[in-house]
Short mmCIF file of C-alpha atoms in Angstrom, two decimals:
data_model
loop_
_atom_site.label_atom_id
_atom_site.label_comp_id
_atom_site.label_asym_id
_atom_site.label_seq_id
_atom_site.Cartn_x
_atom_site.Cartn_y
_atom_site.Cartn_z
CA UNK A 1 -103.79 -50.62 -169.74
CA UNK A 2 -100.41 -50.96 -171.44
CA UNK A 3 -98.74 -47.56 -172.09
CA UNK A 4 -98.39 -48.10 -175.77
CA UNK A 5 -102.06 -48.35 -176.29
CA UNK A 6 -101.91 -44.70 -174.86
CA UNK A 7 -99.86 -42.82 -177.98
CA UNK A 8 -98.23 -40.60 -175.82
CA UNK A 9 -94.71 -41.95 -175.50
CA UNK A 10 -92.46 -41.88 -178.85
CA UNK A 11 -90.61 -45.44 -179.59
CA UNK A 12 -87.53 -46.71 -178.21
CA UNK A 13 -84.87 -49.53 -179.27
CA UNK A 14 -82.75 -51.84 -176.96
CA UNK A 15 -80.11 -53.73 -178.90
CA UNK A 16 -78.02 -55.87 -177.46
CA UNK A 17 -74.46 -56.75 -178.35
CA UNK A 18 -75.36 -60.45 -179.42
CA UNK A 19 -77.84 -58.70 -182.20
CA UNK A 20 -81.03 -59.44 -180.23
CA UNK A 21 -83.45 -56.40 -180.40
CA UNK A 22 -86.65 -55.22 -178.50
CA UNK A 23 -88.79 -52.38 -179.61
CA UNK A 24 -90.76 -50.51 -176.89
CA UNK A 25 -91.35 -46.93 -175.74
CA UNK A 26 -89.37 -44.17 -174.76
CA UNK A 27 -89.84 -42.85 -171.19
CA UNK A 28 -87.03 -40.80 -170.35
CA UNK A 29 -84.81 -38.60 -172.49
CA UNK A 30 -84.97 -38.43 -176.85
CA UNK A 31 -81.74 -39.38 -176.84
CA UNK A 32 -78.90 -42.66 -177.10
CA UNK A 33 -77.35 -44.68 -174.08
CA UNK A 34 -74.79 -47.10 -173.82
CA UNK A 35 -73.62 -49.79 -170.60
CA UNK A 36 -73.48 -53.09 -169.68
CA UNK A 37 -76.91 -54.34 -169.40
CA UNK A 38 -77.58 -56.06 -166.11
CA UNK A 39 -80.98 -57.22 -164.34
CA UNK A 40 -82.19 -55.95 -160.66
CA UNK A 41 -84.90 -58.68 -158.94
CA UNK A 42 -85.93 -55.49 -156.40
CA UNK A 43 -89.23 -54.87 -156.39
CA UNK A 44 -89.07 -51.43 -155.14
CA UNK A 45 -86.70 -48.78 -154.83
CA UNK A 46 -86.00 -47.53 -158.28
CA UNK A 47 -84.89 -44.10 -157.55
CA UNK A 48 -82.20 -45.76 -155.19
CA UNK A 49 -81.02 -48.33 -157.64
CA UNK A 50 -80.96 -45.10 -160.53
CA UNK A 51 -78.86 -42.93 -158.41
CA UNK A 52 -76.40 -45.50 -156.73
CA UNK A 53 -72.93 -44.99 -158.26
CA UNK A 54 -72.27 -48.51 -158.41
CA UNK A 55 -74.65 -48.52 -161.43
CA UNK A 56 -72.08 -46.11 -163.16
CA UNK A 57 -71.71 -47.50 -167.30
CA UNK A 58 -74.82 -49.91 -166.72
CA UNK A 59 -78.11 -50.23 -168.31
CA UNK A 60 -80.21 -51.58 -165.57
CA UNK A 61 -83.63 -53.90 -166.41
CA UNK A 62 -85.82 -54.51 -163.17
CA UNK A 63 -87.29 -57.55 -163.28
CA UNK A 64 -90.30 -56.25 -161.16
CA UNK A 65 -92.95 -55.69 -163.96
CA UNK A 66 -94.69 -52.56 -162.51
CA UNK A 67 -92.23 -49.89 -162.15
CA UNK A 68 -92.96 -45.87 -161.07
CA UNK A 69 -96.41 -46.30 -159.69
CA UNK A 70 -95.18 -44.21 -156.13
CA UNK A 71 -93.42 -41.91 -158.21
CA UNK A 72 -90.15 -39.86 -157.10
CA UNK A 73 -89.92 -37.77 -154.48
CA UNK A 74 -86.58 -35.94 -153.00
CA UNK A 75 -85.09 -37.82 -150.34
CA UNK A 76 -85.13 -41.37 -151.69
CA UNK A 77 -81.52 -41.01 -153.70
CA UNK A 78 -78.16 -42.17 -152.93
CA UNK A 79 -76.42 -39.60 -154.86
CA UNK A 80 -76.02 -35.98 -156.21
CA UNK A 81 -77.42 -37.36 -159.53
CA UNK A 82 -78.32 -40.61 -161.57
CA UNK A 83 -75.57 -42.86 -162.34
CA UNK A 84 -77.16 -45.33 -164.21
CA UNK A 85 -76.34 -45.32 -167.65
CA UNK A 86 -80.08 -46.35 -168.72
CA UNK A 87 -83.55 -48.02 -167.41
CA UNK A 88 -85.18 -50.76 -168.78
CA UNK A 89 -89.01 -52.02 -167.62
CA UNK A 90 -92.17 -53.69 -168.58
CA UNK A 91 -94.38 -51.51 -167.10
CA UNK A 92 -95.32 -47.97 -166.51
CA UNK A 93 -98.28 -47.50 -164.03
CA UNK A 94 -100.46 -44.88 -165.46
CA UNK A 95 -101.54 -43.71 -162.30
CA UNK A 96 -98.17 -43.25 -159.64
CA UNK A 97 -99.82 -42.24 -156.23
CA UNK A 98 -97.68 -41.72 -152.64
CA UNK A 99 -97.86 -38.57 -150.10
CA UNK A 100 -93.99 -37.84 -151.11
CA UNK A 101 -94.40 -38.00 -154.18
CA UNK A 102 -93.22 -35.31 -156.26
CA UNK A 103 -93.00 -36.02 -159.72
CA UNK A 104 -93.55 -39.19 -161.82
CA UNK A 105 -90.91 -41.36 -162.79
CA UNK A 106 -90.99 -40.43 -166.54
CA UNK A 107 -91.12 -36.91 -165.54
CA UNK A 108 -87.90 -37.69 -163.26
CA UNK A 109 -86.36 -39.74 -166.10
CA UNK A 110 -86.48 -36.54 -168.92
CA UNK A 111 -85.42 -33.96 -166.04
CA UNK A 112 -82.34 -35.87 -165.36
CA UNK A 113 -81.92 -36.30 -169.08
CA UNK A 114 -82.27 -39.99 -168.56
CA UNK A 115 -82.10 -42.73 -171.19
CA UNK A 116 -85.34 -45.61 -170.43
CA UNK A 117 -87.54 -48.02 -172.65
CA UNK A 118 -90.97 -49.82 -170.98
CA UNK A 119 -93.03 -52.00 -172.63
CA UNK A 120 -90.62 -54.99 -173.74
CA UNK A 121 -90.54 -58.23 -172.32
CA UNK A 122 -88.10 -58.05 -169.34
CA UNK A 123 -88.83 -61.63 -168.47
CA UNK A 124 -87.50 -62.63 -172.09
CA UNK A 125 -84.31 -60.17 -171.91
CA UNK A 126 -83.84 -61.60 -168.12
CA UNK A 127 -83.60 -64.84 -169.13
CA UNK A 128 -80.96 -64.19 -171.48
CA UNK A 129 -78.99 -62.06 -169.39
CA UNK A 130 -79.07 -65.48 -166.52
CA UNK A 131 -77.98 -67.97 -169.87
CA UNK A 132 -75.44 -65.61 -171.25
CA UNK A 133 -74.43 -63.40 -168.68
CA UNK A 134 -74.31 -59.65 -168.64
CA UNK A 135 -73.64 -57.81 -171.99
CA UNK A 136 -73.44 -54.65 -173.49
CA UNK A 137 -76.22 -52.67 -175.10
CA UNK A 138 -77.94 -49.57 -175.97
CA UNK A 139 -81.18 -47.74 -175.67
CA UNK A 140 -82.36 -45.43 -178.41
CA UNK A 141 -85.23 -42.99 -177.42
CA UNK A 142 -86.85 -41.84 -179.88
CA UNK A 143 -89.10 -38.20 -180.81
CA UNK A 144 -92.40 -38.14 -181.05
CA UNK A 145 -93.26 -38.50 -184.62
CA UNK A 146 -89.88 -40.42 -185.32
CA UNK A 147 -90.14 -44.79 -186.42
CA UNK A 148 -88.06 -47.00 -185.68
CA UNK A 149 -86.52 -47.92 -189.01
CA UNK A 150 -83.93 -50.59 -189.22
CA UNK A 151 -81.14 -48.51 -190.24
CA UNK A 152 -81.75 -47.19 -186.37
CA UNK A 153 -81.47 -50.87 -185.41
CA UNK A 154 -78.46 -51.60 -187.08
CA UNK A 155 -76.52 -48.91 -185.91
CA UNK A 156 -77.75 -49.59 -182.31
CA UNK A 157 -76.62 -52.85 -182.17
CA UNK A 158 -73.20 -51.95 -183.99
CA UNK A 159 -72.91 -49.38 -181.19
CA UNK A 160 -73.47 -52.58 -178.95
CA UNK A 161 -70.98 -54.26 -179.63
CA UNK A 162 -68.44 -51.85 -179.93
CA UNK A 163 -68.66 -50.78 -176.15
CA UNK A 164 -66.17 -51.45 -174.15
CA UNK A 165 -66.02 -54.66 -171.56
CA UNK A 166 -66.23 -53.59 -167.74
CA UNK A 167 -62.84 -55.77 -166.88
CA UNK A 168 -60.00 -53.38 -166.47
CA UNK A 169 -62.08 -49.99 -166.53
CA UNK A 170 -61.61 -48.16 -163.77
CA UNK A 171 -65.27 -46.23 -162.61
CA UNK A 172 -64.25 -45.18 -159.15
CA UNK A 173 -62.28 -42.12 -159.85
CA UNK A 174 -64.73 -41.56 -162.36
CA UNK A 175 -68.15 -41.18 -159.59
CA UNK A 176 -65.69 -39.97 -157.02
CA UNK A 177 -66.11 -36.74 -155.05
CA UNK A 178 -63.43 -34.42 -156.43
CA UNK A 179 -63.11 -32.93 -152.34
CA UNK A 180 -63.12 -33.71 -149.16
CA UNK A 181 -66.54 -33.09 -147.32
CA UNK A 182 -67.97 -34.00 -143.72
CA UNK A 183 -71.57 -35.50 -142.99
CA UNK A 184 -73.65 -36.17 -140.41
CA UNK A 185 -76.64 -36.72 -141.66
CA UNK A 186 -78.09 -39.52 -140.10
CA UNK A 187 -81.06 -42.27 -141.06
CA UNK A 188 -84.19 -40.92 -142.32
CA UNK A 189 -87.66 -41.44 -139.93
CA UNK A 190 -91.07 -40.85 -140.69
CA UNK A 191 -92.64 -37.42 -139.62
CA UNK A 192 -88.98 -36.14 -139.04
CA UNK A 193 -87.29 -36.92 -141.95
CA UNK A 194 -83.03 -37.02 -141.54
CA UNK A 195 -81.63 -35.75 -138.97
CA UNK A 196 -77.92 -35.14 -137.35
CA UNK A 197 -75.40 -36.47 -135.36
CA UNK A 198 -74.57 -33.99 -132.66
CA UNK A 199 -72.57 -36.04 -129.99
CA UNK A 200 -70.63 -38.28 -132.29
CA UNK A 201 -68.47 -40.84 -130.57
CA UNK A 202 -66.14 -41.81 -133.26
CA UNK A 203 -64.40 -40.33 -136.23
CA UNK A 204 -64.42 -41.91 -139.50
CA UNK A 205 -62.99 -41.07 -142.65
CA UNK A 206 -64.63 -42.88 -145.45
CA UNK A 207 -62.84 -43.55 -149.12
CA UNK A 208 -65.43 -42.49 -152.05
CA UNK A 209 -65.57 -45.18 -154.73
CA UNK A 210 -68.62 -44.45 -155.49
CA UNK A 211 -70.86 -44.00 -151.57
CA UNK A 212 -74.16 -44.35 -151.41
CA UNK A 213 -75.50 -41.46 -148.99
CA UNK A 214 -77.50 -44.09 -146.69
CA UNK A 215 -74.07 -45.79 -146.17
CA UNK A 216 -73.10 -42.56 -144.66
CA UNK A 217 -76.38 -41.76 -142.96
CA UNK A 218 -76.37 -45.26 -140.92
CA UNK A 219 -72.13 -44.58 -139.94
CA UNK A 220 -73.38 -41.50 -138.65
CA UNK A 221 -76.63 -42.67 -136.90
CA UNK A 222 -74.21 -45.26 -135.23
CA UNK A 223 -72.17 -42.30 -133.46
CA UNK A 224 -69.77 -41.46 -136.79
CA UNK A 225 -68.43 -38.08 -137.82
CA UNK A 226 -67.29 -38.61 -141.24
CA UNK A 227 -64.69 -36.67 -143.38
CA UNK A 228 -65.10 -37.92 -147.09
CA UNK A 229 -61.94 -38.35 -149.58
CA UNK A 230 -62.12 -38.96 -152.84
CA UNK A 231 -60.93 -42.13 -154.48
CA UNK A 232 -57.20 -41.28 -154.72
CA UNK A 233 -56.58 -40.14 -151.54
CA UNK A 234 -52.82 -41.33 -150.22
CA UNK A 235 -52.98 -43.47 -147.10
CA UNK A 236 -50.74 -40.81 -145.53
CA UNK A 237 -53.00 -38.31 -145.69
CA UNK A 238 -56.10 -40.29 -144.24
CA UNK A 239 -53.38 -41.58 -141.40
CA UNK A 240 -52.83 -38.07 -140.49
CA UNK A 241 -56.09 -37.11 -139.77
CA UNK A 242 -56.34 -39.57 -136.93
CA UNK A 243 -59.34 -41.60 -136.98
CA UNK A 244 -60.93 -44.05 -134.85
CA UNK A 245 -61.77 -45.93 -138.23
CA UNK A 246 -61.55 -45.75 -141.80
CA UNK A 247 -64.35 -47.13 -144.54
CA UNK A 248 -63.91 -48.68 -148.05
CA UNK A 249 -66.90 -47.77 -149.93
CA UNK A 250 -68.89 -49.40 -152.98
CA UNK A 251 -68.54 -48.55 -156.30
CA UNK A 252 -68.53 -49.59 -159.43
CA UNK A 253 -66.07 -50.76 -162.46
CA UNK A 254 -62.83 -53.18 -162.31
CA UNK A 255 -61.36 -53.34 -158.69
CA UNK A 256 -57.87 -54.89 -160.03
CA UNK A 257 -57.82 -51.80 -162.08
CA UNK A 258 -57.61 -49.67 -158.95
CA UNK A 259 -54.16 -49.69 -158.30
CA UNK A 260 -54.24 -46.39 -156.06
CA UNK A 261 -56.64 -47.62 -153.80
CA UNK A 262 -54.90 -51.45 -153.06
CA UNK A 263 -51.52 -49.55 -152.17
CA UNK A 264 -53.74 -47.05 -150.10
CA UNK A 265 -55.52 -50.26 -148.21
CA UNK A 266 -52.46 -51.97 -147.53
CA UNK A 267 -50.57 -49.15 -145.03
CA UNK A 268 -54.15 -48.39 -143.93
CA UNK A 269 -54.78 -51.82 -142.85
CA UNK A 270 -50.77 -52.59 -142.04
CA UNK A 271 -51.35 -49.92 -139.17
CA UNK A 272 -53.99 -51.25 -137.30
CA UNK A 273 -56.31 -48.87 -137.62
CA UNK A 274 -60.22 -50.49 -137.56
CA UNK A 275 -61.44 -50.43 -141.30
CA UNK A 276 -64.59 -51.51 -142.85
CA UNK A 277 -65.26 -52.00 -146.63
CA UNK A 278 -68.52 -52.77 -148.34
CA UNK A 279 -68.58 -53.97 -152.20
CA UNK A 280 -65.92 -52.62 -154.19
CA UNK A 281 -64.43 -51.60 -150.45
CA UNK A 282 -64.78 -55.47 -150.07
CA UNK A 283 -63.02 -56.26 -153.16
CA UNK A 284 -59.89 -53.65 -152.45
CA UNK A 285 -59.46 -55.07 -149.39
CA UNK A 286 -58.80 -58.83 -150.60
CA UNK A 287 -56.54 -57.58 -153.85
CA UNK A 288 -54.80 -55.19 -150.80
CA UNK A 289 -53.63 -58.76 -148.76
CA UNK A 290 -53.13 -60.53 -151.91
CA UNK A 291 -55.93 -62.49 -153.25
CA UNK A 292 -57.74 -62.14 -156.48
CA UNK A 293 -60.90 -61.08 -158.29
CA UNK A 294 -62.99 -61.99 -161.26
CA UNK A 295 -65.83 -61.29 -163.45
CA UNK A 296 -68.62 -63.12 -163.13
CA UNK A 297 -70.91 -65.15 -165.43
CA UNK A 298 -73.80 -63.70 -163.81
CA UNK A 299 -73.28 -60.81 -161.34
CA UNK A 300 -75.54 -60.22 -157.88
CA UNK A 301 -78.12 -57.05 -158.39
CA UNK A 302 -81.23 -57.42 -156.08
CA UNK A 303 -83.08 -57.23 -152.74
CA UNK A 304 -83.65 -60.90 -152.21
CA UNK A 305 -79.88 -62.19 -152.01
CA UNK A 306 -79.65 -65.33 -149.32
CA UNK A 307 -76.23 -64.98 -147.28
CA UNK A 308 -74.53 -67.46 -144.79
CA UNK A 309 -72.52 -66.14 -141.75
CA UNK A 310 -69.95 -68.71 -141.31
CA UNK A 311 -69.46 -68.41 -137.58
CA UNK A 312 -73.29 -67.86 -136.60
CA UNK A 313 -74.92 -70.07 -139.03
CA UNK A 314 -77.13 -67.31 -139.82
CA UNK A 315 -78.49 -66.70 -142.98
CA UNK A 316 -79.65 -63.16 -144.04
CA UNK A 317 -81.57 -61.75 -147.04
CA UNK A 318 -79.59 -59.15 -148.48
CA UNK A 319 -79.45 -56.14 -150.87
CA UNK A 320 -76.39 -56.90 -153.78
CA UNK A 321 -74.58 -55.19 -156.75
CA UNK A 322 -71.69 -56.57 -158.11
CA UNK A 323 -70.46 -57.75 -161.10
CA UNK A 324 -67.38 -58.85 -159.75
CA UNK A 325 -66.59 -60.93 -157.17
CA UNK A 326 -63.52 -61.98 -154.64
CA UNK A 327 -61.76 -65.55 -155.84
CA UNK A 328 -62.33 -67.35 -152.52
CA UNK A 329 -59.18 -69.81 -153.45
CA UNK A 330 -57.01 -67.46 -153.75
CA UNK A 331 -57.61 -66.08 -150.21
CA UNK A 332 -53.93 -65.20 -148.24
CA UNK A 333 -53.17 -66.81 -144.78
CA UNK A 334 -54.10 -63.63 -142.96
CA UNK A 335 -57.29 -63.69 -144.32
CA UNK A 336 -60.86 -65.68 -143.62
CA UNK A 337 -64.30 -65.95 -145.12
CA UNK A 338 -66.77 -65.14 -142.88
CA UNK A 339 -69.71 -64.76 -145.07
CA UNK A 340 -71.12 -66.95 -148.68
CA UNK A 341 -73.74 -66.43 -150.77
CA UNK A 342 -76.46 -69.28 -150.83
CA UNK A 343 -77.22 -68.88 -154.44
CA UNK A 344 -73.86 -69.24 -155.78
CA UNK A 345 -71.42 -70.17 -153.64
CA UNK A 346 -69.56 -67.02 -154.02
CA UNK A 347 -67.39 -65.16 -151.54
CA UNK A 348 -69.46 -62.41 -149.60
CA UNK A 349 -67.35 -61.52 -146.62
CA UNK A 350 -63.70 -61.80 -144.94
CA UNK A 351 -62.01 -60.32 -142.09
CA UNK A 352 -58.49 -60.10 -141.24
CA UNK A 353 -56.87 -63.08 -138.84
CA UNK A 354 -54.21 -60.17 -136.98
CA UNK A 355 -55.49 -56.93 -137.99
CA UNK A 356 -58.96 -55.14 -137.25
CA UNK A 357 -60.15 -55.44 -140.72
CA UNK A 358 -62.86 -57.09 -142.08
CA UNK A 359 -65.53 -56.48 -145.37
CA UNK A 360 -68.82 -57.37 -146.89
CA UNK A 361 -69.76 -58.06 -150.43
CA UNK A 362 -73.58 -57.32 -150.58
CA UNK A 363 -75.00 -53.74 -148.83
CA UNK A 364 -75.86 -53.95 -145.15
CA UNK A 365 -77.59 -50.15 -146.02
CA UNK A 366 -80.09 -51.78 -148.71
CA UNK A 367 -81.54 -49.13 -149.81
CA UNK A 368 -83.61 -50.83 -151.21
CA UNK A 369 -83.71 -53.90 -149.01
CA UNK A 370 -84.00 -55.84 -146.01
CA UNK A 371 -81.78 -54.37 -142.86
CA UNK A 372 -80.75 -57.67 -142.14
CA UNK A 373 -76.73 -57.42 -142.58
CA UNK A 374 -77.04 -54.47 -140.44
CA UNK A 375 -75.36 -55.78 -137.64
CA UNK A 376 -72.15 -55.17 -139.80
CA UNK A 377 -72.33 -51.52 -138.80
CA UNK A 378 -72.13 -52.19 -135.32
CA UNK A 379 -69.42 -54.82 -135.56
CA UNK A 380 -67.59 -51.87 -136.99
CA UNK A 381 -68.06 -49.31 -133.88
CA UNK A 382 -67.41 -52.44 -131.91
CA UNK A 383 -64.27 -52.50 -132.90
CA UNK A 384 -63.45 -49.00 -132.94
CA UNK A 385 -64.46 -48.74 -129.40
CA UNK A 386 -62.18 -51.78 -128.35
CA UNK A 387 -59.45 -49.67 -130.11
CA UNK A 388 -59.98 -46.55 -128.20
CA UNK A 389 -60.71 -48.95 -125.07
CA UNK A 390 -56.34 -49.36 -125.40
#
């Protein structure tokens, strides 16, 4: 039964910036959202995608038409809070049933004051997203009792298109922890839940662009104690603390607009110390040695995501979210691909040719996803054991 035919949930409006409109219903917060709209092919993992960083200024539409039937419980998030700017879906089970569940997703959605519309035809909006590429929009929930009148519409789309373009905003400093903080909480297991790393072998400090906590769970299930800096920490000060390693986290926004961070990478890298970036970390890493990046047509968000290791032949199905991406031409002598993506073509990894550096596009956590990139994690204490080995 569609959710509509039920007359509990108010309208809701999502205009887009090329004037297209959908009317559906409102299942998060009476109230207005604006981002770059952006589709996720995941089929699960909602509360994830909703509270990773690197969703920061985005509306995000999952493809998947049946969305919140497990509900949301309290360990499935990869940050303090939803990032997300707004949710877009087809469908809202009536019935959400799981033993950790502990509220429903529209329940989640209005406690976290959180801008969604269901009911529309995400296939329709998907397709135009894949012809025209991302744009900007807006969601407009409405009261109970209030209609959509096209006065609403108008100024919804207006608000559309005067939203700002993601190319030279920079997000990270903007999700960033505003301290420095340790962890070592490790992976979560069923009937135990997360636990902690009590014998770790290596110290880490990890740069916050925007983490996502399993990032940090899976360092420190590999034998990491981690001290967390925000964004615009100086390399100096990271260099001080001595680690065995250093990570370059995701996040989201404009990488070339993260001048603090390249200058940072380039003394951290210059002095050999093992580092390790993932997504935006990816990204900072190539602008740090030179090359370029650019926005793309369509941009990677999803579970499914084919990738090629250049060196193995292996292909793994990855997590991805990224609107930008790493001009593989423009790649510096000192650097390599080591990884493509199989659906486009695009740059997904690189590694240094003289320094123990190297960096991954997609998400090796998931979260949601398949673990198979994992292995990155352990190329990373590989090398920071062949360090300390010296």
């Amino acid at each position: 039964m569609l959710l509509s035919l039920k007359g509990t949930f108010p309208p809701a409006i999502l205009a887009l910036a090329d004037g297209t409109v959908f009317i559906g219903n409102s299942i998060g917060a009476t109230s207005t959202t604006v981002g770059e709209v952006v589709f996720n092919t995941a089929i699960t993992g909602y509360q994830e995608i909703l509270t990773d960083p690197s969703y920061c200024q985005q509306i995000v539409t999952l493809t998947y038409p049946h969305i919140g039937n497990y509900g949301v419980n309290s360990e499935d998030i990869e940050a303090d809070k939803v990032h997300a700017a707004g949710l877009v879906i087809k469908d809202l089970p009536l019935v959400a049933s799981n033993f950790r569940q502990a509220e429903t997703l529209s329940q989640y959605l209005v406690r976290t004051d959180t801008v969604a519309i269901a009911n529309i035809d995400t296939r329709k909006l998907t397709r135009l997203l894949r012809e025209k590429g991302a744009q900007n929009g807006v969601i407009v929930g409405l009261a109970l009792g209030e209609a959509v009148t096209q006065a609403r519409i108008d100024e919804a789309v207006a608000a559309a298109q005067a939203a700002p373009s993601m190319n030279g905003l920079d997000l990270a400093k903007v999700v960033s922890t505003s301290a420095t903080y340790a962890w070592d909480q490790t992976e979560w297991k069923l009937g135990e839940g997360y636990g902690t790393q009590d014998a770790p072998r290596f110290h880490v400090v990890a740069y916050d662009y925007g983490v996502k906590l399993n990032i940090l769970r899976m360092l420190a299930e590999r034998g990491c104690k981690l001290t967390v800096v925000p964004a615009q920490t100086p390399a100096a000060d990271v260099l001080a603390m001595n680690p065995d390693g250093v990570f370059l986290s995701n996040g989201p926004g404009d990488p070339a607009a993260c001048a603090y961070a390249i200058a940072a990478v380039q003394q951290i890298v210059a002095s050999g110390v093992p580092t390790f970036g993932i997504c935006l970390g990816h990204q900072i890493m190539a602008l740090a040695a030179g090359a370029k990046t650019f926005k793309m047509d369509n941009s990677h968000h999803g579970a499914n995501h084919p990738v090629k290791d250049l060196d193995s032949g292996r292909v793994s199905i990855t997590s991805q979210n990224h609107g930008f991406a790493v001009d593989m031409a423009t790649l510096p002598e000192t650097l390599r691909a080591t990884h493509i993506s199989l659906f486009d073509g695009t740059l997904q990894g690189l590694e240094h040719k003289d320094k123990p550096a190297f960096c991954f596009q997609g998400h090796p956590e998931a979260s949601p996803g398949p673990h198979d990139i994992a292995y990155l994690f352990d190329r990373f204490t590989a090398l920071m054991q062949a360090a300390k080995a010296k």
